mmCIF file of C-alpha atoms in Angstrom:
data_model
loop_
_atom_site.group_PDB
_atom_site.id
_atom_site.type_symbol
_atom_site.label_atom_id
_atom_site.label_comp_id
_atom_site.label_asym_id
_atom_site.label_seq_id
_atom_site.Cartn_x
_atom_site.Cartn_y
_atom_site.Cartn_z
ATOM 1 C CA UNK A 1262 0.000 0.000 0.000
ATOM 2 C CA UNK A 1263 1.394 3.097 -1.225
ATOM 3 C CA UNK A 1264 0.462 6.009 0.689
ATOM 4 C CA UNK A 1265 -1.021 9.232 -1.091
ATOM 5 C CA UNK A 1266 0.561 12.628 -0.816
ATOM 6 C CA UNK A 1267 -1.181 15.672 -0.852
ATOM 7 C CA UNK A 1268 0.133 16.007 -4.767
ATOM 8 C CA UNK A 1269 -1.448 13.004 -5.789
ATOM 9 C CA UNK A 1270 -4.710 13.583 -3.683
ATOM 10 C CA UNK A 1271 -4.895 17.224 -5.309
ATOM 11 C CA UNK A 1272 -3.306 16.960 -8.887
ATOM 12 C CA UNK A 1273 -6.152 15.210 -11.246
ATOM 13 C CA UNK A 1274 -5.225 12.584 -12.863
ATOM 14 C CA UNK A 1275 -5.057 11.542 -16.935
ATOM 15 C CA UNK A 1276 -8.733 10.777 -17.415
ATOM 16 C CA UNK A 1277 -9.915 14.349 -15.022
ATOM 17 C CA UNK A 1278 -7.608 15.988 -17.330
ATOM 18 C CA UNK A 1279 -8.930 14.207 -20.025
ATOM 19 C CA UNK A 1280 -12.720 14.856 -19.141
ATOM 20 C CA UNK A 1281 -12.035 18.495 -18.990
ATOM 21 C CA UNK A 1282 -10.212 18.602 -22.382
ATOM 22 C CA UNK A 1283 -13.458 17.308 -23.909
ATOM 23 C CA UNK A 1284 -15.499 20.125 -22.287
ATOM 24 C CA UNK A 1285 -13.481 22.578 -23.328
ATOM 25 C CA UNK A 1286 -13.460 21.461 -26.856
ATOM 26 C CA UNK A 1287 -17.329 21.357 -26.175
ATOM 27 C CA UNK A 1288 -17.661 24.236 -24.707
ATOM 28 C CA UNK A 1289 -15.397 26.110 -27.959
ATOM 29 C CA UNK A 1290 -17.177 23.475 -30.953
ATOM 30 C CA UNK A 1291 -20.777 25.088 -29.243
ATOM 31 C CA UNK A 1292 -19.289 28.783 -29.229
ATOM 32 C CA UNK A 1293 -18.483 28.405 -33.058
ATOM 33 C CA UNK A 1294 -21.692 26.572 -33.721
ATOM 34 C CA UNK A 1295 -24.068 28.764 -32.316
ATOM 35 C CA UNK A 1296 -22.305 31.984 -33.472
ATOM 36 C CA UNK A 1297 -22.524 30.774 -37.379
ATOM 37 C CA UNK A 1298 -25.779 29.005 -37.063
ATOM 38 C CA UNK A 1299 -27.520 30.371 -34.141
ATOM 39 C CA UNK A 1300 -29.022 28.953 -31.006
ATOM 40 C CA UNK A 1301 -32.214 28.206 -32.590
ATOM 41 C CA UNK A 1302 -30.845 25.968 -35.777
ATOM 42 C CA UNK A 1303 -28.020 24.481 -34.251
ATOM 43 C CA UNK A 1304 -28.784 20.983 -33.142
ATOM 44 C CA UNK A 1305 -26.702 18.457 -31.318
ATOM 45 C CA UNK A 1306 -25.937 16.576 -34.619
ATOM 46 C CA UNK A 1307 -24.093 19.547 -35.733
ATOM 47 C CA UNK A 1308 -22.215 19.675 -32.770
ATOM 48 C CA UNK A 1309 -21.071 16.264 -32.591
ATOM 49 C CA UNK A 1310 -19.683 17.045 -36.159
ATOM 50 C CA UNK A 1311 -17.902 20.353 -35.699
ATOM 51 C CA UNK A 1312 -16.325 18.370 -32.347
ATOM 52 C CA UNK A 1313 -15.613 15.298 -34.187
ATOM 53 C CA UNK A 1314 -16.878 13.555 -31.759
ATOM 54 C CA UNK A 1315 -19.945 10.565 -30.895
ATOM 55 C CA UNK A 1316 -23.084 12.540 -30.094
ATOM 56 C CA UNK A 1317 -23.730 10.437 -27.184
ATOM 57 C CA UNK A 1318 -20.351 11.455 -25.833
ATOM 58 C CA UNK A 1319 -21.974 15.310 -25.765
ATOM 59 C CA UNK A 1320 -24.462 13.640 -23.530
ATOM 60 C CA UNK A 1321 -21.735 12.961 -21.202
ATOM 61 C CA UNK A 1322 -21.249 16.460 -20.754
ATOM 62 C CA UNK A 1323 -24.196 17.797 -21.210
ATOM 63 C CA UNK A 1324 -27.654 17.324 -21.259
ATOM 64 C CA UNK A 1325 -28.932 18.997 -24.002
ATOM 65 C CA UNK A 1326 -28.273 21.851 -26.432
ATOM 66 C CA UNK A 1327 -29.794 24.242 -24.311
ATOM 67 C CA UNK A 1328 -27.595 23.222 -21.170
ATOM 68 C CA UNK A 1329 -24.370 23.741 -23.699
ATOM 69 C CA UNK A 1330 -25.710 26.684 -24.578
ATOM 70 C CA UNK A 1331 -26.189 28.167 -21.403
ATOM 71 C CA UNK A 1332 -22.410 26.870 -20.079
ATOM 72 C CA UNK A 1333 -21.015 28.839 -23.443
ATOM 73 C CA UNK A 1334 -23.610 31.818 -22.625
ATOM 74 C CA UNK A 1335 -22.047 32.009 -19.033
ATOM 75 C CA UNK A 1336 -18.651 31.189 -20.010
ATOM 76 C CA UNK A 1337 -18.959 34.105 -22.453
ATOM 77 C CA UNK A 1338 -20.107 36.587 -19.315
ATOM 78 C CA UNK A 1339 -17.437 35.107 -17.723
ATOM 79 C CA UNK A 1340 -14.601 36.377 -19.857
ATOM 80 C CA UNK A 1341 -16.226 39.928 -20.336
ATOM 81 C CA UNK A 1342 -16.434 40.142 -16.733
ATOM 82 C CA UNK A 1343 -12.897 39.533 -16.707
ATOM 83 C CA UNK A 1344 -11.763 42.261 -19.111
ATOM 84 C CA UNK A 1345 -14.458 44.614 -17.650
ATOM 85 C CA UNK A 1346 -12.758 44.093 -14.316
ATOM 86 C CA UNK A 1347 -9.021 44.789 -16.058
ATOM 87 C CA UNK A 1348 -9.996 47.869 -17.583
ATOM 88 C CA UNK A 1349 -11.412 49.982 -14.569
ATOM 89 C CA UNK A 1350 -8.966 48.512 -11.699
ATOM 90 C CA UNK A 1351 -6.923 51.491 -9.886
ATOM 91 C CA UNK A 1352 -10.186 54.179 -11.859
ATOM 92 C CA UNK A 1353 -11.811 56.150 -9.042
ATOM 93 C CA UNK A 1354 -13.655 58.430 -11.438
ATOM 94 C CA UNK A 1355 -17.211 57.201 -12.220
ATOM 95 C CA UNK A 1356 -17.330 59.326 -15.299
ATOM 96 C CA UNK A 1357 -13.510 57.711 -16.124
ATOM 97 C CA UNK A 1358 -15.215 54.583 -15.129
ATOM 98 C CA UNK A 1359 -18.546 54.371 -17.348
ATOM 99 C CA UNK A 1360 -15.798 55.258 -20.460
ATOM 100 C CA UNK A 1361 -13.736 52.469 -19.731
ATOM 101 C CA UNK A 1362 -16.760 49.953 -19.359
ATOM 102 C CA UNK A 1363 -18.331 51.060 -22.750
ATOM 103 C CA UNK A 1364 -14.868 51.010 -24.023
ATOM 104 C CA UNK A 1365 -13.501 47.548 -22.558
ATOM 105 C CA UNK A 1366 -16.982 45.870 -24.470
ATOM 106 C CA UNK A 1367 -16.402 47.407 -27.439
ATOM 107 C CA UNK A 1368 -12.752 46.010 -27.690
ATOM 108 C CA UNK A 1369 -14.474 42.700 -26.058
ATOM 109 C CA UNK A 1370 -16.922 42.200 -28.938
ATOM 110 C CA UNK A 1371 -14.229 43.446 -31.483
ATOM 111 C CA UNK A 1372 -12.211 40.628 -30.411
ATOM 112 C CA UNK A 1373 -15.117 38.233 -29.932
ATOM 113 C CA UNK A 1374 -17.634 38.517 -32.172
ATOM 114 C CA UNK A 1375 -18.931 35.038 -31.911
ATOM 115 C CA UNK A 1376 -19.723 36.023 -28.293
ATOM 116 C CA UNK A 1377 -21.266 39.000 -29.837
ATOM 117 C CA UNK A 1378 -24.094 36.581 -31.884
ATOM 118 C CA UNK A 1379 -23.822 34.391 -29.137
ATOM 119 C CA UNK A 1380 -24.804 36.829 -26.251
ATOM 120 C CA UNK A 1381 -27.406 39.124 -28.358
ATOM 121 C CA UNK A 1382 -29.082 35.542 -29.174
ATOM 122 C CA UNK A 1383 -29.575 34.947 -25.687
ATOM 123 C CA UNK A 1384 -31.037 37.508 -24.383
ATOM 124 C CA UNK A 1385 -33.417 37.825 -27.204
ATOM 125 C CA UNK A 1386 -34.486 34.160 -26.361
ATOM 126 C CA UNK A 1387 -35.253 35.542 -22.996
ATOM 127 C CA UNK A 1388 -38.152 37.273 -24.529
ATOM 128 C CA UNK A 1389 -39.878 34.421 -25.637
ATOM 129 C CA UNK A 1390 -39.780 32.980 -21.847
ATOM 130 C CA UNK A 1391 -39.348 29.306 -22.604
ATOM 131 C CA UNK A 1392 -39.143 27.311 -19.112
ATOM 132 C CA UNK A 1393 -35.777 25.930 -20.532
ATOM 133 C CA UNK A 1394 -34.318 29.413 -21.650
ATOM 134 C CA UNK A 1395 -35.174 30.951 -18.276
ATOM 135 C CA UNK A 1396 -31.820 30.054 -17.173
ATOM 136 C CA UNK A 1397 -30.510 32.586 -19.366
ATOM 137 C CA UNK A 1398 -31.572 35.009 -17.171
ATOM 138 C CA UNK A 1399 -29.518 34.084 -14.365
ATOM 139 C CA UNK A 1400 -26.404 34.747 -16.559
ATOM 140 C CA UNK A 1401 -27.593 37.851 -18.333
ATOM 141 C CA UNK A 1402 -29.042 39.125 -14.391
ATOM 142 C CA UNK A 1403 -25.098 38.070 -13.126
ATOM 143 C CA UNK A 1404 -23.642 40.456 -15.797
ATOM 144 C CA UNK A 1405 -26.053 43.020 -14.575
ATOM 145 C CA UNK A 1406 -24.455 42.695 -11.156
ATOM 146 C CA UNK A 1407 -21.247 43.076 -12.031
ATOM 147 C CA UNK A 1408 -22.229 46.617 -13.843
ATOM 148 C CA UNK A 1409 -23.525 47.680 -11.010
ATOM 149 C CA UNK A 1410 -20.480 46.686 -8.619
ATOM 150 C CA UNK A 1411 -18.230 48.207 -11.075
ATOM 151 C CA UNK A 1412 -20.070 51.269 -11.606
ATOM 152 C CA UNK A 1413 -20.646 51.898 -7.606
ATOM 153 C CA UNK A 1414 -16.973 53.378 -6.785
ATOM 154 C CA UNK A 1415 -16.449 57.173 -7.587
ATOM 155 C CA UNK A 1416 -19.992 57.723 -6.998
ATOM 156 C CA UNK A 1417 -20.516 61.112 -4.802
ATOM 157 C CA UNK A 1418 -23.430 59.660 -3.107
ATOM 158 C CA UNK A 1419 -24.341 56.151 -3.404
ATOM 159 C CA UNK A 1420 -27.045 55.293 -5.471
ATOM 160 C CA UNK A 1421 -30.180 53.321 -4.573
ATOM 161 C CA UNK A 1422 -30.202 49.662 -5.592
ATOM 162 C CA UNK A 1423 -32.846 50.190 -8.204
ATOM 163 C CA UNK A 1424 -31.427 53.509 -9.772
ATOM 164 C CA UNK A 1425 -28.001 51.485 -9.771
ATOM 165 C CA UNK A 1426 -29.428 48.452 -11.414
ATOM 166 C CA UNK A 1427 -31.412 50.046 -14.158
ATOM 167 C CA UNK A 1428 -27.900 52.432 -14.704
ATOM 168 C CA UNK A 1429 -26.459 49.181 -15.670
ATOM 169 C CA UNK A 1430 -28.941 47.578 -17.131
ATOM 170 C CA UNK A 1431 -29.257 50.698 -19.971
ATOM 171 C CA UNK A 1432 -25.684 51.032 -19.968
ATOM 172 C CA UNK A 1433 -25.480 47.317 -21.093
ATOM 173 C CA UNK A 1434 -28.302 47.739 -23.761
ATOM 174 C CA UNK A 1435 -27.236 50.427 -24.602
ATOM 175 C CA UNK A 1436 -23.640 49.040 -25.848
ATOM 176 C CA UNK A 1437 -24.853 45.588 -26.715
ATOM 177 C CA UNK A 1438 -27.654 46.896 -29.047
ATOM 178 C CA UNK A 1439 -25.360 49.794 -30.862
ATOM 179 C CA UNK A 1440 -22.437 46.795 -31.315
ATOM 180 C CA UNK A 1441 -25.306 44.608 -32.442
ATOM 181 C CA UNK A 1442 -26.454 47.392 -35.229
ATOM 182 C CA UNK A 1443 -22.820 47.649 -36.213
ATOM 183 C CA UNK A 1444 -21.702 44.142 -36.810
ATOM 184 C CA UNK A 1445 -25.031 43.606 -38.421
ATOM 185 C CA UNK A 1446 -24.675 46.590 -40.675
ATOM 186 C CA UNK A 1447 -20.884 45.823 -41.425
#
């Protein structure tokens, strides 16, 4: 009996590794697919192909297409968040602030646009409030969130939780919909 280390009990292993690999690829395949073809068209057949992989292995991952899309939908919020985060650390300014946030999703969806098709897709599908979109709305309501947390410093006086959320909320379609207009008018 070989004892186990703390390495060993903490470093995954070939097949973890492995397992996450294939997500990942997931995860990318479904960012490419539903960008080109949409959330609506794109079916799990399609997927399997642009992975190059079994589509019962996608159901290893994931339940359906609407559970990948909602894992590259949050993904996607993920990474903005990120670069929203990088471009107004060490700004005091709100003013300085709200022009680096419209700014840092410009450059964002400049550099993404799948995420741009991706994204705009989503929260239209919100509208249509399918039980198995509502999910959506958890992701989109997240992003929300971190508008208003980002928005809050520099403030002279603090603004009430439902001023600050609708700030962010126009501020967000505000951006989204005028880089929406301009990729689709490119």
């Amino acid at each position: 009996h070989v004892p186990e280390t703390v390495s060993s009990v903490t470093a995954p292993g070939r097949r973890e590794r492995r397992k996450h690999a294939t997500r990942l690829e997931l995860l990318s395949a479904g960012r490419r697919l539903f960008s080109a073809k949409g959330l609506y068209e794109s079916r799990i057949e399609d997927l399997s192909a642009a992975a190059g992989i079994a589509k019962g292995t996608i159901y290893g991952y994931f339940e359906s297409k609407d559970e990948l899309a909602r894992a590259v939908v949050e993904t996607g919020y993920r990474e903005l968040q990120d670069a929203l985060r990088a471009s107004v650390r060490a700004v005091r300014g709100r003013h300085e602030r709200v022009g680096r946030i419209v700014r840092a999703h410009a450059r964002f969806f400049e550099q993404h646009r799948d995420l741009l098709r991706v994204l705009h897709q989503a929260r239209g599908m919100l509208k249509f409030d399918r039980p198995d979109w509502r999910p959506l709305r958890i992701s989109l309501d997240g992003h929300v969130e971190v508008l208003i947390e980002l928005l809050g410093p520099g403030a002279a006086v603090p603004l009430p939780r439902a001023l600050a959320r609708e700030q962010a909320r126009t501020l967000f379609g505000a951006i989204s919909g005028a880089l929406s207009v301009q990729v689709a008018l490119a």
